């Protein structure tokens, strides 16, 4: 059995970035840019006023200026002013020919079609946005590897970009195995359990921006499972299976993966929950066999699957690791790393009740996983431990 750190390193080593795709910028939010973007024009393309006021020649600032015409944002015809003249102007409007400065309308007095400037701080070029003052033609606007935040999307739109090359998020298929599974909404028959793994996984994937998720239910039957796995491996970048990875007579995930030419990278990690975790690769496609207990599924998802998915899209791991103080002493047996469902507040991590891996009732309130080292048995109150913050 390998350690948690070894399992994480093996996954990181085997994952490769997906081929970049072109996306309209409206769809590129939260992706990583796969190309440098250069400005194709000066932005702004014209000299613009940044205030509502009056455009003038700075050298005329002490004269009584005759109002000659008006420029509004979107004015398409040019206007020019001569010595002793000013033009009414509004924010975003092109500057008239001859003008080099704008005075705010609050800083003038208006009398009979003429203005007197009352702004003793007026400077040459004040309230004028120069040509290319945001960015100049051919300048690098955003570099490859940048994260496309809402501001980045707006910036790119503002320089006229319509589509960008980005690393896509992978498409994911989920296979839930088990003949005991019954859909929420149906009446539970004898021996049945409500199927919940695909629900939590789909929600977690949607939170990561992955909406293309196929969910298929498979009976505990090798032939059926192999057929389904073969099918989803053709259609998706990542396959998640839940259940069927342990050592029972009806656990067929390992055998079905072998039959589908998935190379096993590891099976079983020194951890609780999720000890029987399976990870394999079919060519560049990762296959995760998540131990079926609902809590094991999510714990493994945050520890291994989510970082891998983000790595495929060249994104930083969204599951942040921080230190916190344990709010109470805790005892566990040595040999496995424990991931406790917990809450973290004001620097203190508190394990929740109901830690058993078949239970989600406490996970539903958790905001972190408290990582307790494999070889340590006793953890003291106020001892510093590592916690993984569950993305909100
Ligand atoms: N002899 C041993 N038995 C088990 C071991 C072991 O080392 N030796 N490991 C245990 C651990 S730890 C885990 S975790 C489970 C994992 O087993 P599987 O991955 O084969 O999972 P299943 O047996 O199929 O299911 C486990 C449990 O979870 C329920 N389940 C499954 N799928 C769903 C779903 N989609 N929604 C809700 N609940 C689900 C299932 O009914 C079982 O109760 O193995 C232990 N056994
Ligand atoms: O580790 Mo299993 O995931 O305890 O139930």
Coordinates of C-alpha atoms and ligand atoms in Angstrom, one line a residue:
X1 CA 0.0 0.0 0.0
X2 CA 1.3 3.5 -0.9
X3 CA 1.1 6.6 1.2
X4 CA -1.2 9.6 0.5
X5 CA 1.8 11.7 -0.7
X6 CA 3.0 8.9 -3.0
X7 CA -0.5 8.6 -4.4
X8 CA -0.8 12.3 -5.1
X9 CA 2.6 12.4 -6.7
X10 CA 1.8 9.4 -9.0
X11 CA -1.4 11.1 -10.2
X12 CA 0.3 14.4 -10.8
X13 CA 3.1 12.6 -12.8
X14 CA 0.6 10.8 -15.0
X15 CA -1.8 13.6 -15.8
X16 CA -1.2 15.7 -18.9
X17 CA -2.8 19.0 -20.1
X18 CA -5.7 18.7 -22.5
X19 CA -5.3 20.1 -26.0
X20 CA -6.1 23.8 -26.2
X21 CA -9.4 24.8 -27.8
X22 CA -10.8 28.1 -29.1
X23 CA -13.7 29.5 -27.1
X24 CA -15.7 32.7 -27.6
X25 CA -14.7 35.0 -24.7
X26 CA -18.2 34.8 -23.3
X27 CA -17.4 31.1 -22.5
X28 CA -13.8 31.5 -21.5
X29 CA -14.3 32.7 -18.0
X30 CA -12.1 30.7 -15.4
X31 CA -10.0 29.1 -18.0
X32 CA -6.2 29.4 -18.5
X33 CA -5.1 31.2 -21.7
X34 CA -3.2 28.9 -24.0
X35 CA -1.8 31.8 -26.2
X36 CA -0.4 35.3 -25.9
X37 CA -3.0 37.9 -26.9
X38 CA -1.8 41.0 -28.7
X39 CA -3.7 44.2 -29.2
X40 CA -4.8 44.7 -32.8
X41 CA -5.5 48.4 -32.3
X42 CA -4.8 51.3 -30.1
X43 CA -7.2 51.5 -27.2
X44 CA -8.7 54.0 -27.0
X45 CA -8.4 54.6 -30.7
X46 CA -9.1 58.3 -30.3
X47 CA -8.3 60.9 -27.7
X48 CA -11.3 60.9 -25.3
X49 CA -12.7 63.0 -22.5
X50 CA -12.8 61.3 -19.2
X51 CA -15.2 63.9 -17.7
X52 CA -18.4 65.8 -18.6
X53 CA -17.2 69.4 -19.1
X54 CA -15.6 71.6 -21.7
X55 CA -12.7 70.9 -24.1
X56 CA -10.2 73.7 -24.6
X57 CA -6.7 74.6 -25.7
X58 CA -4.7 74.7 -22.4
X59 CA -3.0 77.9 -23.4
X60 CA -6.5 79.6 -23.5
X61 CA -7.4 78.7 -19.9
X62 CA -7.4 82.3 -18.7
X63 CA -9.6 83.6 -21.5
X64 CA -13.4 83.8 -21.6
X65 CA -14.1 81.0 -24.0
X66 CA -16.9 80.9 -26.6
X67 CA -18.8 77.6 -26.6
X68 CA -18.5 76.2 -30.2
X69 CA -20.4 73.0 -30.7
X70 CA -20.7 69.8 -28.7
X71 CA -19.1 66.3 -28.7
X72 CA -20.9 63.3 -27.1
X73 CA -19.7 59.8 -26.7
X74 CA -20.4 58.2 -30.1
X75 CA -20.1 61.5 -32.0
X76 CA -19.1 60.5 -35.5
X77 CA -18.3 63.8 -37.0
X78 CA -15.2 65.7 -36.1
X79 CA -15.2 69.2 -34.7
X80 CA -12.4 71.7 -34.3
X81 CA -12.0 74.6 -32.0
X82 CA -9.8 77.7 -32.6
X83 CA -8.1 80.2 -30.2
X84 CA -10.6 81.5 -27.7
X85 CA -13.1 78.7 -28.2
X86 CA -14.3 75.7 -26.2
X87 CA -16.6 72.8 -27.0
X88 CA -19.2 71.2 -24.7
X89 CA -18.0 67.6 -24.2
X90 CA -19.2 64.5 -22.3
X91 CA -17.4 61.5 -20.8
X92 CA -16.1 59.2 -23.5
X93 CA -16.6 61.7 -26.3
X94 CA -13.8 62.3 -28.9
X95 CA -11.8 65.5 -28.2
X96 CA -12.3 68.2 -30.9
X97 CA -9.4 69.0 -33.1
X98 CA -7.3 71.7 -31.5
X99 CA -8.3 70.9 -27.9
X100 CA -5.8 69.3 -25.5
X101 CA -7.5 69.6 -22.1
X102 CA -10.9 69.2 -20.5
X103 CA -12.2 71.1 -17.6
X104 CA -15.0 69.6 -15.5
X105 CA -18.3 71.3 -15.7
X106 CA -18.3 71.9 -11.9
X107 CA -15.2 74.0 -12.3
X108 CA -16.5 76.7 -14.7
X109 CA -18.9 79.6 -14.7
X110 CA -21.3 79.8 -17.6
X111 CA -22.5 83.2 -18.9
X112 CA -24.2 84.0 -22.2
X113 CA -22.6 81.2 -24.2
X114 CA -19.2 81.7 -22.8
X115 CA -17.3 80.0 -19.9
X116 CA -14.7 81.2 -17.4
X117 CA -12.5 78.5 -15.9
X118 CA -12.4 78.4 -12.1
X119 CA -10.0 75.4 -11.8
X120 CA -6.6 76.6 -10.6
X121 CA -5.4 73.1 -10.7
X122 CA -6.0 72.6 -14.4
X123 CA -3.0 71.1 -16.2
X124 CA -2.2 70.4 -19.8
X125 CA -3.9 67.2 -20.8
X126 CA -6.1 66.9 -17.7
X127 CA -9.2 64.7 -18.1
X128 CA -8.0 63.5 -21.6
X129 CA -7.4 59.8 -22.3
X130 CA -4.6 59.6 -24.8
X131 CA -4.6 57.3 -27.9
X132 CA -3.4 53.9 -26.8
X133 CA -3.4 54.8 -23.2
X134 CA -5.0 51.5 -22.2
X135 CA -2.9 49.5 -24.7
X136 CA -1.0 50.2 -28.0
X137 CA -1.3 48.3 -31.3
X138 CA 0.7 45.1 -31.2
X139 CA 1.4 45.3 -27.5
X140 CA 1.1 42.1 -25.4
X141 CA -2.4 42.3 -23.8
X142 CA -2.4 39.1 -21.8
X143 CA 0.2 36.3 -21.7
X144 CA -0.2 32.6 -22.1
X145 CA -0.9 30.9 -18.8
X146 CA -3.0 33.8 -17.4
X147 CA -6.2 33.0 -15.5
X148 CA -9.3 34.5 -17.2
X149 CA -11.1 36.3 -14.4
X150 CA -14.2 38.4 -15.1
X151 CA -11.9 41.5 -15.3
X152 CA -9.7 39.7 -17.8
X153 CA -12.7 38.8 -19.9
X154 CA -13.8 42.4 -19.8
X155 CA -10.4 43.6 -20.7
X156 CA -10.1 41.3 -23.7
X157 CA -13.6 42.3 -24.9
X158 CA -12.6 46.0 -24.4
X159 CA -9.7 45.5 -26.8
X160 CA -11.9 43.9 -29.4
X161 CA -11.1 40.2 -28.8
X162 CA -13.9 37.8 -29.7
X163 CA -12.3 34.4 -29.1
X164 CA -9.3 32.9 -27.3
X165 CA -7.4 29.7 -27.1
X166 CA -7.7 28.1 -23.7
X167 CA -7.1 24.8 -22.0
X168 CA -10.5 23.2 -21.6
X169 CA -11.9 21.5 -18.5
X170 CA -12.2 17.8 -19.1
X171 CA -15.5 16.1 -19.8
X172 CA -16.3 13.5 -17.1
X173 CA -18.3 10.3 -16.9
X174 CA -19.5 8.8 -13.7
X175 CA -20.2 5.1 -13.4
X176 CA -22.0 4.2 -10.2
X177 CA -21.8 0.5 -9.5
X178 CA -24.0 -1.6 -7.3
X179 CA -27.2 -3.5 -7.8
X180 CA -28.5 -2.2 -4.4
X181 CA -28.8 1.4 -5.8
X182 CA -32.2 3.0 -6.0
X183 CA -32.9 6.6 -7.3
X184 CA -34.1 9.2 -4.8
X185 CA -37.8 9.5 -5.3
X186 CA -38.4 5.8 -5.6
X187 CA -39.6 3.6 -2.7
X188 CA -36.7 1.7 -1.2
X189 CA -37.0 -2.0 -1.6
X190 CA -35.5 -4.5 0.8
X191 CA -31.7 -4.2 0.8
X192 CA -31.7 -1.1 -1.3
X193 CA -29.9 2.2 -0.7
X194 CA -30.5 5.6 -2.3
X195 CA -27.9 6.4 -4.9
X196 CA -26.2 9.5 -3.7
X197 CA -22.6 9.4 -5.1
X198 CA -23.5 10.7 -8.5
X199 CA -25.3 13.6 -6.9
X200 CA -22.5 14.8 -4.8
X201 CA -19.9 14.3 -7.6
X202 CA -22.0 16.1 -10.1
X203 CA -22.5 19.0 -7.8
X204 CA -18.8 19.1 -7.0
X205 CA -18.0 19.0 -10.8
X206 CA -20.4 21.7 -11.5
X207 CA -18.8 23.8 -8.8
X208 CA -15.5 23.3 -10.8
X209 CA -17.2 24.5 -14.0
X210 CA -17.8 21.0 -15.5
X211 CA -21.3 20.6 -16.7
X212 CA -20.7 17.9 -19.3
X213 CA -21.2 14.9 -17.1
X214 CA -22.6 11.6 -18.1
X215 CA -23.9 9.4 -15.3
X216 CA -24.4 5.7 -15.9
X217 CA -25.5 3.0 -13.4
X218 CA -24.0 -0.4 -13.6
X219 CA -25.0 -3.6 -12.0
X220 CA -22.4 -5.7 -10.2
X221 CA -21.7 -7.7 -13.3
X222 CA -18.2 -7.8 -15.0
X223 CA -19.5 -8.0 -18.5
X224 CA -22.0 -5.1 -18.1
X225 CA -19.4 -2.9 -16.3
X226 CA -16.7 -3.6 -18.9
X227 CA -19.1 -2.7 -21.7
X228 CA -20.0 0.6 -20.0
X229 CA -16.4 1.5 -19.1
X230 CA -15.4 0.8 -22.7
X231 CA -18.1 3.1 -23.9
X232 CA -17.4 6.0 -21.6
X233 CA -13.7 5.8 -22.2
X234 CA -14.4 6.7 -25.8
X235 CA -16.6 9.7 -24.9
X236 CA -14.9 11.4 -22.0
X237 CA -11.6 12.7 -20.8
X238 CA -11.9 11.4 -17.2
X239 CA -13.8 8.4 -15.8
X240 CA -15.0 8.2 -12.2
X241 CA -16.3 4.9 -10.9
X242 CA -17.9 4.6 -7.5
X243 CA -18.0 1.3 -5.6
X244 CA -16.8 -2.1 -6.6
X245 CA -13.1 -1.4 -5.9
X246 CA -12.7 -3.4 -2.7
X247 CA -12.0 -7.1 -2.4
X248 CA -15.5 -8.5 -2.4
X249 CA -16.6 -11.2 -4.9
X250 CA -18.8 -8.6 -6.7
X251 CA -16.2 -5.8 -6.9
X252 CA -15.4 -5.7 -10.6
X253 CA -13.8 -2.3 -11.2
X254 CA -10.2 -3.5 -11.3
X255 CA -11.0 -6.4 -13.6
X256 CA -13.2 -4.3 -15.9
X257 CA -10.4 -1.7 -16.1
X258 CA -7.9 -4.3 -17.0
X259 CA -10.2 -5.6 -19.7
X260 CA -10.5 -2.1 -21.1
X261 CA -6.7 -1.7 -21.2
X262 CA -6.5 0.8 -18.3
X263 CA -3.0 0.6 -16.9
X264 CA -3.2 0.3 -13.1
X265 CA -1.1 3.0 -11.5
X266 CA -2.1 2.1 -7.9
X267 CA -4.7 0.4 -5.9
X268 CA -5.1 1.1 -2.1
X269 CA -3.7 4.0 -0.3
X270 CA -2.8 4.2 3.4
X271 CA -5.8 6.4 4.3
X272 CA -9.1 6.5 6.0
X273 CA -11.6 6.9 4.4
X274 CA -11.0 5.6 0.9
X275 CA -8.4 2.9 1.5
X276 CA -9.3 0.9 -1.6
X277 CA -8.8 3.9 -4.0
X278 CA -7.9 2.8 -7.6
X279 CA -6.2 4.9 -10.1
X280 CA -5.3 4.0 -13.7
X281 CA -4.7 5.5 -17.1
X282 CA -5.9 4.5 -20.5
X283 CA -3.5 6.4 -22.7
X284 CA -4.0 10.0 -21.5
X285 CA -7.3 9.3 -19.8
X286 CA -7.4 9.0 -16.0
X287 CA -9.7 6.5 -14.4
X288 CA -10.5 6.8 -10.7
X289 CA -12.1 3.9 -8.9
X290 CA -13.6 5.7 -5.8
X291 CA -14.4 3.5 -2.9
X292 CA -18.2 3.4 -2.8
X293 CA -19.0 4.7 0.7
X294 CA -20.4 8.2 0.1
X295 CA -17.9 9.9 2.4
X296 CA -15.0 8.0 0.9
X297 CA -16.1 9.2 -2.5
X298 CA -16.0 12.8 -1.6
X299 CA -12.9 12.7 0.5
X300 CA -11.0 11.0 -2.5
X301 CA -12.6 13.5 -4.9
X302 CA -11.2 16.5 -3.0
X303 CA -7.9 14.9 -2.4
X304 CA -7.1 13.4 -5.8
X305 CA -9.8 13.9 -8.5
X306 CA -10.3 17.7 -8.3
X307 CA -6.5 18.5 -8.3
X308 CA -6.1 16.1 -11.3
X309 CA -9.0 17.7 -13.2
X310 CA -7.5 21.2 -12.6
X311 CA -4.1 20.0 -13.7
X312 CA -5.6 18.8 -17.0
X313 CA -6.8 22.4 -17.5
X314 CA -3.4 23.9 -16.2
X315 CA -5.2 25.4 -13.3
X316 CA -4.0 25.6 -9.7
X317 CA -5.3 23.1 -7.2
X318 CA -8.5 24.7 -5.8
X319 CA -8.2 22.6 -2.6
X320 CA -6.0 24.8 -0.5
X321 CA -3.9 23.4 2.3
X322 CA -3.5 25.5 5.5
X323 CA -2.5 25.0 9.0
X324 CA -4.9 25.2 11.9
X325 CA -5.0 24.3 15.6
X326 CA -6.9 21.3 16.7
X327 CA -9.7 22.5 19.0
X328 CA -9.6 19.2 21.0
X329 CA -7.3 16.3 21.6
X330 CA -7.9 13.4 19.2
X331 CA -6.8 9.8 19.2
X332 CA -6.5 7.4 16.2
X333 CA -4.6 4.2 15.4
X334 CA -1.3 4.4 13.6
X335 CA -0.9 3.2 10.0
X336 CA -3.3 5.3 8.0
X337 CA -3.6 9.0 7.3
X338 CA -7.0 10.1 8.5
X339 CA -9.1 12.7 6.8
X340 CA -11.6 14.0 9.3
X341 CA -14.7 15.9 8.3
X342 CA -14.4 19.1 10.2
X343 CA -15.1 22.8 10.5
X344 CA -12.4 25.4 10.5
X345 CA -13.1 28.8 12.1
X346 CA -10.7 31.5 13.4
X347 CA -7.7 29.2 13.0
X348 CA -9.2 26.3 14.9
X349 CA -10.1 23.0 13.3
X350 CA -12.9 20.9 15.0
X351 CA -13.6 17.4 13.9
X352 CA -17.3 16.7 13.5
X353 CA -19.2 13.7 14.8
X354 CA -20.2 10.9 12.4
X355 CA -16.9 10.2 10.9
X356 CA -17.9 6.8 9.5
X357 CA -17.4 6.6 5.8
X358 CA -21.0 5.5 5.0
X359 CA -22.3 8.8 6.6
X360 CA -22.6 12.1 4.9
X361 CA -24.6 13.9 7.7
X362 CA -21.5 15.6 9.1
X363 CA -19.8 16.1 5.7
X364 CA -22.9 18.2 4.8
X365 CA -21.7 20.8 7.4
X366 CA -18.0 20.4 6.9
X367 CA -15.8 23.1 5.4
X368 CA -12.6 21.3 5.7
X369 CA -10.9 17.9 5.9
X370 CA -8.5 17.7 8.8
X371 CA -5.4 15.6 7.8
X372 CA -4.0 13.5 10.6
X373 CA -0.6 12.0 9.9
X374 CA -0.3 8.3 9.2
X375 CA 2.1 7.4 11.9
X376 CA 0.8 9.5 14.8
X377 CA -1.8 8.2 17.3
X378 CA -2.3 11.0 19.7
X379 CA -3.0 14.6 18.7
X380 CA -3.1 17.3 21.5
X381 CA -5.5 20.2 21.8
X382 CA -4.0 23.2 20.1
X383 CA -1.6 21.0 18.1
X384 CA -1.0 22.4 14.6
X385 CA -2.4 20.2 11.9
X386 CA -2.8 20.5 8.1
X387 CA -6.3 21.0 6.8
X388 CA -7.7 21.0 3.3
X389 CA -10.3 23.7 2.7
X390 CA -13.3 22.3 0.8
X391 CA -14.0 24.8 -2.1
X392 CA -17.2 26.7 -1.4
Ligands
LIG1 N1 -12.7 -7.4 3.6 C1 -12.6 -6.1 3.3 N2 -13.7 -5.4 3.1 C2 -13.7 -4.1 2.9 C3 -12.5 -3.4 2.9 C4 -11.3 -4.2 3.0 O1 -10.2 -3.6 3.0 N3 -11.4 -5.5 3.2 N4 -12.5 -2.1 2.7 C5 -13.7 -1.4 3.1 C6 -13.6 0.0 2.7 S1 -12.5 0.9 3.6 C7 -14.4 0.5 1.8 S2 -14.4 2.2 1.5 C8 -15.4 -0.3 1.0 C9 -15.2 0.1 -0.4 O2 -15.8 -0.8 -1.2 P1 -16.3 -0.7 -2.6 O3 -15.6 0.4 -3.3 O4 -16.2 -2.0 -3.2 O5 -17.8 -0.2 -2.5 P2 -19.1 -1.0 -2.4 O6 -18.9 -2.2 -1.6 O7 -19.7 -1.1 -3.8 O8 -20.0 0.0 -1.6 C10 -19.6 0.4 -0.3 C11 -20.8 1.0 0.4 O9 -21.2 2.2 -0.3 C12 -22.5 2.1 -0.7 N5 -22.6 2.7 -2.1 C13 -22.0 2.3 -3.1 N6 -22.3 3.1 -4.2 C14 -23.2 4.0 -3.7 C15 -23.8 5.1 -4.3 N7 -23.7 5.4 -5.6 N8 -24.6 5.9 -3.5 C16 -24.8 5.6 -2.2 N9 -24.2 4.6 -1.6 C17 -23.4 3.8 -2.3 C18 -22.8 0.6 -0.8 O10 -24.2 0.4 -0.7 C19 -22.0 0.1 0.4 O11 -22.7 0.3 1.6 O12 -15.1 -1.6 1.2 C20 -14.9 -2.0 2.6 N10 -14.8 -3.4 2.6
LIG2 O1 -12.1 3.7 3.8 MO1 -13.6 3.1 3.6 O2 -13.5 4.4 2.6 O3 -13.4 3.5 5.3 O4 -15.1 3.2 4.1

